PDB file of C-alpha atoms and ligand atoms in Angstrom:
ATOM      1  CA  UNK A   1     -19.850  98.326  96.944  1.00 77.00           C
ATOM      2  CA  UNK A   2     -23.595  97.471  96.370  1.00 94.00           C
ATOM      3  CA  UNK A   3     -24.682  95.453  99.636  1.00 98.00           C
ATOM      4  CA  UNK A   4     -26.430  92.029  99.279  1.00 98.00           C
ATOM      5  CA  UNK A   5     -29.628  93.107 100.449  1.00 98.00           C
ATOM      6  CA  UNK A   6     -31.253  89.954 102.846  1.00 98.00           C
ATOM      7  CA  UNK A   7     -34.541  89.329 104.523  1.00 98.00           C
ATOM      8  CA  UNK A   8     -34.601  87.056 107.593  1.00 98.00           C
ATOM      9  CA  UNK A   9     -37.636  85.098 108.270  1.00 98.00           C
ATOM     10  CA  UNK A  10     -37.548  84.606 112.540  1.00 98.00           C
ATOM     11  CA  UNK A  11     -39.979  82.913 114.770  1.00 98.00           C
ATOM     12  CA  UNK A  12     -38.952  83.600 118.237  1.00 98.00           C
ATOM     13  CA  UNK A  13     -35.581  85.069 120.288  1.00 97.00           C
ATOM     14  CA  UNK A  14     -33.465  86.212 117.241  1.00 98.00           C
ATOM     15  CA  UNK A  15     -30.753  85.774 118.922  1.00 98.00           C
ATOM     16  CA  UNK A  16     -28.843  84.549 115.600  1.00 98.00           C
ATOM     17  CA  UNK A  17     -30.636  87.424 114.038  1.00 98.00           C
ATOM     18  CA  UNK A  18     -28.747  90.049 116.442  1.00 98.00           C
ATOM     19  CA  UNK A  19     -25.725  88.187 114.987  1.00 98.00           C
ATOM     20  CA  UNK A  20     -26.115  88.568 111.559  1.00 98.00           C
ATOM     21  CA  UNK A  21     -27.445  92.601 111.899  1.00 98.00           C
ATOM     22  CA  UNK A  22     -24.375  93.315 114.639  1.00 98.00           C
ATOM     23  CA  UNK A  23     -22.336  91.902 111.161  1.00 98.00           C
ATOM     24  CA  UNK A  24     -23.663  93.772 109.270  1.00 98.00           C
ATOM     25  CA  UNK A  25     -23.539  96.600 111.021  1.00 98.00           C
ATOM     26  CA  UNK A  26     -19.929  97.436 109.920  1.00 97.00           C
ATOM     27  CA  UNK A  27     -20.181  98.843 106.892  1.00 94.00           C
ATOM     28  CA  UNK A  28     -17.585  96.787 104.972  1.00 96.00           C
ATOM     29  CA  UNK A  29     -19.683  93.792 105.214  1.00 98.00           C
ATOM     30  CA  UNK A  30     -20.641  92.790 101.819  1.00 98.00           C
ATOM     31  CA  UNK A  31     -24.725  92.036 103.017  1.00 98.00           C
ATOM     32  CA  UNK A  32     -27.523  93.870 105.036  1.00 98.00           C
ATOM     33  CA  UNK A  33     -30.402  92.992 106.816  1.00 98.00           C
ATOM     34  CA  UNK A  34     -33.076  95.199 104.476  1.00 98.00           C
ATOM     35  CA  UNK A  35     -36.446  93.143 106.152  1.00 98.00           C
ATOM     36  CA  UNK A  36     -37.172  91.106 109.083  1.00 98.00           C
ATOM     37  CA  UNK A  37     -40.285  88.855 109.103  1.00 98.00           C
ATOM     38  CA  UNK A  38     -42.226  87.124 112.193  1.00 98.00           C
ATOM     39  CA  UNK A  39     -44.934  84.229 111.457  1.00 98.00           C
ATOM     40  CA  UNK A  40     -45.530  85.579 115.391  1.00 98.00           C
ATOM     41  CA  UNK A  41     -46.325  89.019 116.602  1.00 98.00           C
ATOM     42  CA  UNK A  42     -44.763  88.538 120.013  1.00 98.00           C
ATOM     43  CA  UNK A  43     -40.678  87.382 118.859  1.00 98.00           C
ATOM     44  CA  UNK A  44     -38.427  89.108 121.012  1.00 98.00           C
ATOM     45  CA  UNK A  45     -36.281  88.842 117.482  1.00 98.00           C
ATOM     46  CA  UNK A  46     -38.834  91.587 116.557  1.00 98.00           C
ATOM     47  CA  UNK A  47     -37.074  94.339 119.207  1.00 98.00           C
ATOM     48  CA  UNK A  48     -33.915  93.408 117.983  1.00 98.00           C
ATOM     49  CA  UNK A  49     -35.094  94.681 114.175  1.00 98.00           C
ATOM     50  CA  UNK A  50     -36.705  97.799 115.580  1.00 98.00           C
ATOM     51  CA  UNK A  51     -33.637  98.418 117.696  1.00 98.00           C
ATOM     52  CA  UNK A  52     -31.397  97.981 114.701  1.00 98.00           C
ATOM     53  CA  UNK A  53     -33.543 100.584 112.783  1.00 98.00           C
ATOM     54  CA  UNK A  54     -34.646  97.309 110.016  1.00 98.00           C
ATOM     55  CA  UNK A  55     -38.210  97.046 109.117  1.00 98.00           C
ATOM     56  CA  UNK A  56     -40.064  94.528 110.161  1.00 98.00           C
ATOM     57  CA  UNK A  57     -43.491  92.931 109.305  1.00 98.00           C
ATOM     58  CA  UNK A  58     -45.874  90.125 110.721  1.00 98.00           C
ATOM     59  CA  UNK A  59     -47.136  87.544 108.364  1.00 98.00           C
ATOM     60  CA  UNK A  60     -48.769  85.129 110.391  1.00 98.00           C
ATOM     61  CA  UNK A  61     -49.525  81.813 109.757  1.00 97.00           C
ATOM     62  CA  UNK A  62     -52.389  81.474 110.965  1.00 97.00           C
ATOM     63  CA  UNK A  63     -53.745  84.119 108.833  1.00 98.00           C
ATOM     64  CA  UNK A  64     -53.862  82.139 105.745  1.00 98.00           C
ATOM     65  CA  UNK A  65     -55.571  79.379 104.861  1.00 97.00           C
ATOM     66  CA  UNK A  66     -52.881  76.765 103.806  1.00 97.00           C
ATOM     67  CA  UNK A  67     -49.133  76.717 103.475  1.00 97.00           C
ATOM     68  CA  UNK A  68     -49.173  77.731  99.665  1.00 98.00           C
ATOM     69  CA  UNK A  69     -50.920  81.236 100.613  1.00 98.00           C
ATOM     70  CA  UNK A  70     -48.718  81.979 103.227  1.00 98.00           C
ATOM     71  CA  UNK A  71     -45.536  81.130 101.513  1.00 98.00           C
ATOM     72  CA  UNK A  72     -47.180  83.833  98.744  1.00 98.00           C
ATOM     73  CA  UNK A  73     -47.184  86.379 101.264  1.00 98.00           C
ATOM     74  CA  UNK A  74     -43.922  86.221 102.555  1.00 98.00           C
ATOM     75  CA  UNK A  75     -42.734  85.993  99.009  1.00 98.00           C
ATOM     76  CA  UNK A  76     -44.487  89.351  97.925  1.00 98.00           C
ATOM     77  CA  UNK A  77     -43.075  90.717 101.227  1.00 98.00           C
ATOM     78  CA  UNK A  78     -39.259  89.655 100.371  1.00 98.00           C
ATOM     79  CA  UNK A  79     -39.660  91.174  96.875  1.00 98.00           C
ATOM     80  CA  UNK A  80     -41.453  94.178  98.159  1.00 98.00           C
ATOM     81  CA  UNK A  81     -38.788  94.973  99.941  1.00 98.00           C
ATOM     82  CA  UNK A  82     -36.513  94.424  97.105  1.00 98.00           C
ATOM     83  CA  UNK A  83     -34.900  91.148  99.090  1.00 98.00           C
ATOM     84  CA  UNK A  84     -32.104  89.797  96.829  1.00 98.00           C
ATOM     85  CA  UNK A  85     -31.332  87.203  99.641  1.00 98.00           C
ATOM     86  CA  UNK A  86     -33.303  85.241 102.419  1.00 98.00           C
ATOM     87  CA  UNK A  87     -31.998  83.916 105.531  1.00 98.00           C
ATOM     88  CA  UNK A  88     -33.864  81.556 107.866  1.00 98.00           C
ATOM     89  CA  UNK A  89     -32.899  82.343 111.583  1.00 98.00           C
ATOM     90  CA  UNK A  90     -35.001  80.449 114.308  1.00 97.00           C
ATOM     91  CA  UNK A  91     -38.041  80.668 111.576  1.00 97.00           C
ATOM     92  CA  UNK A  92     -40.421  77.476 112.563  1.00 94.00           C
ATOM     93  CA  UNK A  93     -42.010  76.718 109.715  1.00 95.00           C
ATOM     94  CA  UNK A  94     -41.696  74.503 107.258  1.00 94.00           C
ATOM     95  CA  UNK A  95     -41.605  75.955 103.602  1.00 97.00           C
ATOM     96  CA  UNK A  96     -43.219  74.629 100.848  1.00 97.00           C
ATOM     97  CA  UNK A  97     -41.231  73.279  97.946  1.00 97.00           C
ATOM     98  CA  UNK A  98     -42.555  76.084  95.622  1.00 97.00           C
ATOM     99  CA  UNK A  99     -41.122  78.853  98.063  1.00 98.00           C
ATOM    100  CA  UNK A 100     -37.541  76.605  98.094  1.00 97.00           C
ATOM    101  CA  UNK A 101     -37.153  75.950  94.619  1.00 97.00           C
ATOM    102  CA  UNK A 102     -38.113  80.431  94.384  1.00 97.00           C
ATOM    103  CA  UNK A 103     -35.510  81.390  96.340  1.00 98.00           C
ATOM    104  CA  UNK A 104     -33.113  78.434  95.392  1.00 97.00           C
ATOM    105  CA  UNK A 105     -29.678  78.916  96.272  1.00 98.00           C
ATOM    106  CA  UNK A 106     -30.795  82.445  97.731  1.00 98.00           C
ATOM    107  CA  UNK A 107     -32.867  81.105 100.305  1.00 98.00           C
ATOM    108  CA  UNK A 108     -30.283  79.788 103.674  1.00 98.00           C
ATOM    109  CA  UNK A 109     -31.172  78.406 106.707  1.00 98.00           C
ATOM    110  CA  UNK A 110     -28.854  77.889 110.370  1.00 98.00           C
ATOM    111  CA  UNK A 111     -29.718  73.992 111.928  1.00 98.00           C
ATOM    112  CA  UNK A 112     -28.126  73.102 115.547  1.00 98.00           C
ATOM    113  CA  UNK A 113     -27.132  69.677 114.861  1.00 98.00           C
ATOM    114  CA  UNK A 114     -24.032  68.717 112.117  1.00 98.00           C
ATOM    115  CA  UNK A 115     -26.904  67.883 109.209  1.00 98.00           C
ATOM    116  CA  UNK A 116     -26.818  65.457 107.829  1.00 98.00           C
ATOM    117  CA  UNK A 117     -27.626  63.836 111.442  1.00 98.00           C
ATOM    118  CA  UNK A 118     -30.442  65.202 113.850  1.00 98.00           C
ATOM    119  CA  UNK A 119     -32.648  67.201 111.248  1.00 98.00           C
ATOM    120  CA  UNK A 120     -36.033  68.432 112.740  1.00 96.00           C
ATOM    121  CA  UNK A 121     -36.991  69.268 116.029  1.00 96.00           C
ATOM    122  CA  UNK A 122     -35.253  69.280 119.191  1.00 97.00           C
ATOM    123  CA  UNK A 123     -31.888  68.709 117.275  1.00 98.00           C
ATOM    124  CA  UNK A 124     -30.138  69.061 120.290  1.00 98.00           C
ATOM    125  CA  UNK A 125     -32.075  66.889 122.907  1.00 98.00           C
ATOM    126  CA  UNK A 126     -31.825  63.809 119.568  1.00 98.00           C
ATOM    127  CA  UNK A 127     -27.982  64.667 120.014  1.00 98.00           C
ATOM    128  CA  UNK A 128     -28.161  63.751 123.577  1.00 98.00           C
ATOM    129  CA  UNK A 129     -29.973  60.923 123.266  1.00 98.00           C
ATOM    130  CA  UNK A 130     -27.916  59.068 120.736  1.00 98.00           C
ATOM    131  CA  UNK A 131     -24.569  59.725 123.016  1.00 98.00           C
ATOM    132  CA  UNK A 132     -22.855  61.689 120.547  1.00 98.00           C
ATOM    133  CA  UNK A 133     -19.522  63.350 121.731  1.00 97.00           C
ATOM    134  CA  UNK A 134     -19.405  66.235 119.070  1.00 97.00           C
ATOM    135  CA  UNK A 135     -22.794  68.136 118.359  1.00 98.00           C
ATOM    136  CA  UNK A 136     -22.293  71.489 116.638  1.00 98.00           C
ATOM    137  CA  UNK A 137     -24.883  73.706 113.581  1.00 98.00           C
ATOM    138  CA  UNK A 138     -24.859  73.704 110.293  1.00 98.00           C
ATOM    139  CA  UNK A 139     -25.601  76.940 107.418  1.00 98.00           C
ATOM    140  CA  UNK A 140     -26.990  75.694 104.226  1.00 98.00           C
ATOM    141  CA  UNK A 141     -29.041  76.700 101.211  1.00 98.00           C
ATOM    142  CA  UNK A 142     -32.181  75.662 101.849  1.00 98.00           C
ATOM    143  CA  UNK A 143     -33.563  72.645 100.002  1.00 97.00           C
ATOM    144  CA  UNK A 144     -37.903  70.864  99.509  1.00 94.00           C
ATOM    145  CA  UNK A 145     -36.339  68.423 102.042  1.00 93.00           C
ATOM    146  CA  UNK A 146     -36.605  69.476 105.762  1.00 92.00           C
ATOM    147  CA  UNK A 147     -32.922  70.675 107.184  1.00 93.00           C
ATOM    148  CA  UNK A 148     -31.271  69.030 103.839  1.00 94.00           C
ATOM    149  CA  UNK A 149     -29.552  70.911 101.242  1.00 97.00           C
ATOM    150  CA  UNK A 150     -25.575  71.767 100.601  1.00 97.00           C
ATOM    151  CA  UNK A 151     -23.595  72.523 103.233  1.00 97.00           C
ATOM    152  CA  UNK A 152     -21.848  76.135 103.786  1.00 97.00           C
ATOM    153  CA  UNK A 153     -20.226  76.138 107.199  1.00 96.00           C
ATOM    154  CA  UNK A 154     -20.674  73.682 109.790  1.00 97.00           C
ATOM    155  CA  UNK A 155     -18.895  74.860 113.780  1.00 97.00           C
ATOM    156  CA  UNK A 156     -18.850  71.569 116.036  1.00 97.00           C
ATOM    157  CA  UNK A 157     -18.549  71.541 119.433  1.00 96.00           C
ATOM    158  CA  UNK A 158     -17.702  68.766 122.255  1.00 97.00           C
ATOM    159  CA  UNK A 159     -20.544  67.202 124.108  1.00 97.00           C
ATOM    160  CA  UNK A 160     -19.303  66.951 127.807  1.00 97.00           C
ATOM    161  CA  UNK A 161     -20.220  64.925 130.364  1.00 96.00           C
ATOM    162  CA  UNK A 162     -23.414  66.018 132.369  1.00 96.00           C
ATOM    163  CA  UNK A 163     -25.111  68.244 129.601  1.00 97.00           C
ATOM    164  CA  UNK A 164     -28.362  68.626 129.676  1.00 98.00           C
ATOM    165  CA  UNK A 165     -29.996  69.752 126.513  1.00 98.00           C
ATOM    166  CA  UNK A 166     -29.960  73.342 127.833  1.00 98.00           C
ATOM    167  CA  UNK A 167     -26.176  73.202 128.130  1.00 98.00           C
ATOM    168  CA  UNK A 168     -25.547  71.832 125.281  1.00 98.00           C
ATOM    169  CA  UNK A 169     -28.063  74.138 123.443  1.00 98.00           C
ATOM    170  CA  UNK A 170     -26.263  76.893 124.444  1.00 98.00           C
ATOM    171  CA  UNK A 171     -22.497  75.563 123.616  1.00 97.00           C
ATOM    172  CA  UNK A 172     -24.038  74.986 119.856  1.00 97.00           C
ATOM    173  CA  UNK A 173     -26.034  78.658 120.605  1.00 97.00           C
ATOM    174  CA  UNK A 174     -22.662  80.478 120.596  1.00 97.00           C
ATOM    175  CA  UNK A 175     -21.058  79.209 117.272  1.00 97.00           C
ATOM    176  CA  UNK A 176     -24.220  79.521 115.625  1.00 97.00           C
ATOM    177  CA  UNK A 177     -23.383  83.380 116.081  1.00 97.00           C
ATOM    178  CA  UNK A 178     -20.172  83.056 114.652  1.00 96.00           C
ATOM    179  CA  UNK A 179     -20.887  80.663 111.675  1.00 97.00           C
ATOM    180  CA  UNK A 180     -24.282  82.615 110.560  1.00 98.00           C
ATOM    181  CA  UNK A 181     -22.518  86.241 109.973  1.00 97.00           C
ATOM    182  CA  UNK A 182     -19.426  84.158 108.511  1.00 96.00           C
ATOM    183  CA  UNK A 183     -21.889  82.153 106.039  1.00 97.00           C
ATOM    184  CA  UNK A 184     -23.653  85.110 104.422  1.00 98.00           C
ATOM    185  CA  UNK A 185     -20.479  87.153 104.335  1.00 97.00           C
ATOM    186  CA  UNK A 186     -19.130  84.122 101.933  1.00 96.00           C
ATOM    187  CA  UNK A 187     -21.745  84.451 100.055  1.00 97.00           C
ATOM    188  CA  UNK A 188     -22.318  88.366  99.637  1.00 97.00           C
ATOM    189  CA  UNK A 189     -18.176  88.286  98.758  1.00 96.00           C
ATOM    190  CA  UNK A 190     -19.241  85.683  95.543  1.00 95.00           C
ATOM    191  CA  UNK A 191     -16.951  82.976  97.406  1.00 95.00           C
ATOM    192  CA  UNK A 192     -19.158  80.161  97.298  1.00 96.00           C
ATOM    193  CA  UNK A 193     -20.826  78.719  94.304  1.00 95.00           C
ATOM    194  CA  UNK A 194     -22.814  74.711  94.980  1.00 96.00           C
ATOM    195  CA  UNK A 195     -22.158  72.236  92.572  1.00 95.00           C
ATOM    196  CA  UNK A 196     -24.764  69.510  92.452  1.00 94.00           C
ATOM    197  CA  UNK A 197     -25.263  68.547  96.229  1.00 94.00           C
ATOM    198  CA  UNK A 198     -22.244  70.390  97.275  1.00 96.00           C
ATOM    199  CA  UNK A 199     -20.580  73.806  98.147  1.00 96.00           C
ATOM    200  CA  UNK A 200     -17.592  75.157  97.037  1.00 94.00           C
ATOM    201  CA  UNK A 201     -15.461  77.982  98.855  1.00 94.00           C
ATOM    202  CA  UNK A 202     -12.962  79.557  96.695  1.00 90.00           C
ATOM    203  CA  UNK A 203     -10.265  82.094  97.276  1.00 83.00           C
ATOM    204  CA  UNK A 204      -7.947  82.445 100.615  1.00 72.00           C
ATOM    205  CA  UNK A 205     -10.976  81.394 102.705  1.00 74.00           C
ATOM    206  CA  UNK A 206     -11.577  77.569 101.320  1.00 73.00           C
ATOM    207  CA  UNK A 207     -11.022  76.026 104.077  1.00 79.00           C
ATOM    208  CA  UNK A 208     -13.301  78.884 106.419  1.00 80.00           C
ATOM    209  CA  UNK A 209     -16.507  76.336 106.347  1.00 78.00           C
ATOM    210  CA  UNK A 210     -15.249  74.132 109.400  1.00 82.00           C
ATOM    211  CA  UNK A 211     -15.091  76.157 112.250  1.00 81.00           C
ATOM    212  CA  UNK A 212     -13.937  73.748 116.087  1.00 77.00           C
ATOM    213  CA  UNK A 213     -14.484  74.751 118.900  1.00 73.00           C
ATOM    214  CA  UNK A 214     -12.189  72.704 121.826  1.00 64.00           C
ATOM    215  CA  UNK A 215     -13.752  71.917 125.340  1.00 55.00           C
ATOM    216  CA  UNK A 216     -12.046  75.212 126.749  1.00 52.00           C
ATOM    217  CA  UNK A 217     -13.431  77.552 123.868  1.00 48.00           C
TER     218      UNK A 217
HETATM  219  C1  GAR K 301     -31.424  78.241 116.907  1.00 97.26           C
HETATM  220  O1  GAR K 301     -30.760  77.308 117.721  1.00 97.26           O
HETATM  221  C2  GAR K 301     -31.594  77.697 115.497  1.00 97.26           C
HETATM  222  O2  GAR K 301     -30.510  76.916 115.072  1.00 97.26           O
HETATM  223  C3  GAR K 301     -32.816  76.840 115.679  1.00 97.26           C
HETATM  224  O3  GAR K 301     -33.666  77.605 116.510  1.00 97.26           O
HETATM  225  C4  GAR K 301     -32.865  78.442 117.341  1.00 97.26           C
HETATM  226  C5  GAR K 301     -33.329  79.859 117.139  1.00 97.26           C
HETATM  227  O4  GAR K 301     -32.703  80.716 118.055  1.00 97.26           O
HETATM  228  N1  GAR K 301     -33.421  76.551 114.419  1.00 97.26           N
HETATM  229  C6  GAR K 301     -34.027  75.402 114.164  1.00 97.26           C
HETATM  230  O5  GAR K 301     -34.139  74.504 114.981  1.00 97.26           O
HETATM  231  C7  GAR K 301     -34.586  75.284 112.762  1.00 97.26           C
HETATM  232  N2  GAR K 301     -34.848  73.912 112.456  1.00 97.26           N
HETATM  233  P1  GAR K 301     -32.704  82.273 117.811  1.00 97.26           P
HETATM  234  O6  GAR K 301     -34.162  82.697 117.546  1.00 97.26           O
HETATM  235  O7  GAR K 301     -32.211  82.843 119.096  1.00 97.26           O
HETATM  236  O8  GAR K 301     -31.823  82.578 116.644  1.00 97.26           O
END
């Protein structure tokens, strides 16, 4: 079985990138993690690559002297690295629409909020503020729009009384981990296929794109 192969663009921890390379570390998942790219030369996310035996490159933003050239880069990099598939983990910059529409429908991203509420920064903290009781993340192909695009898997979780935004950060944190590894693996196995604004999941799993989480775990 030929192996999706997928480049994940980070900016800091990787912590959802340890997900998605501890997933595809068994070899019957249908994707691997071929390339990891930082915009910054000191992500933690960066170890985690190393340690996982992926290469790994720095293209830094700063490097390049608007969003157009820098997008280039990280395009030649992908396709250097023969990159079939991209996926966004913790990667905090904003693409331009020429890189989206590129990679379109082969380009995800992971958002903690349920999109289409709380897109942009500080998801979680905008959560808070506007007294929601369910928060959770979302997986979807990537879109010109900031955090829109069709929706793959969403995982919600409660928002309990007394969270801070570090509490609740790390409640979404947790099924991030689970819905990122579940997403791509969808999407290696051919399962999901977007129609207009929407995704479709077909065969046994069509229902796997809601994913609840109850107050105990
Ligand atoms: C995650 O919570 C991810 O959803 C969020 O940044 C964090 C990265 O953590 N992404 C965004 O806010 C993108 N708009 P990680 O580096 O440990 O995966």
């Amino acid at each position: 079985m030929a192996r999706l192969k997928t480049g994940a663009l980070i900016s800091g921890s990787g912590t959802n990138l340890q997900a998605l390379l501890d997933a595809a570390a068994s070899p019957d998942y249908p994707a691997e993690i071929t390339l990891v790219i930082s915009n910054k030369a000191d992500a933690p996310g960066l170890a985690r690559a190393e340690k996982a035996g992926v290469a790994t490159q720095v293209i830094d933003h700063r490097d390049y002297a608007d969003r157009a050239a820098f997008d280039a880069a990280l395009d030649s990099a992908l396709k250097a690295a023969a990159c079939e598939f991209v996926c966004l983990a913790g990667f905090m910059r904003l693409l331009t629409p020429a890189f989206a529409e590129a990679w379109r429908d082969r380009l995800i991203n992971i958002h903690p909020a349920l999109l289409p509420s709380f897109k942009g920064l500080d998801a979680q903290a905008q959560a808070l503020a506007a007294g929601a009781r369910i928060s959770g993340c979302t997986v979807h192909f990537v879109r010109p729009e900031m955090d829109a695009g069709p929706i793959i898997v969403q995982g919600a979780v409660p928002v309990l009384e007394g969270d801070d935004e570090a509490a609740l950060a790390a409640r979404i944190l947790e099924v991030e981990h689970r819905i990122y590894p579940l997403a791509l693996r969808l999407i290696a196995d051919g399962r999901v296929s977007v129609a207009g604004d929407r995704v479709r999941i077909t065969g046994a799993e069509g229902d796997a794109g809601a994913v609840l989480i109850s107050p105990s775990g």
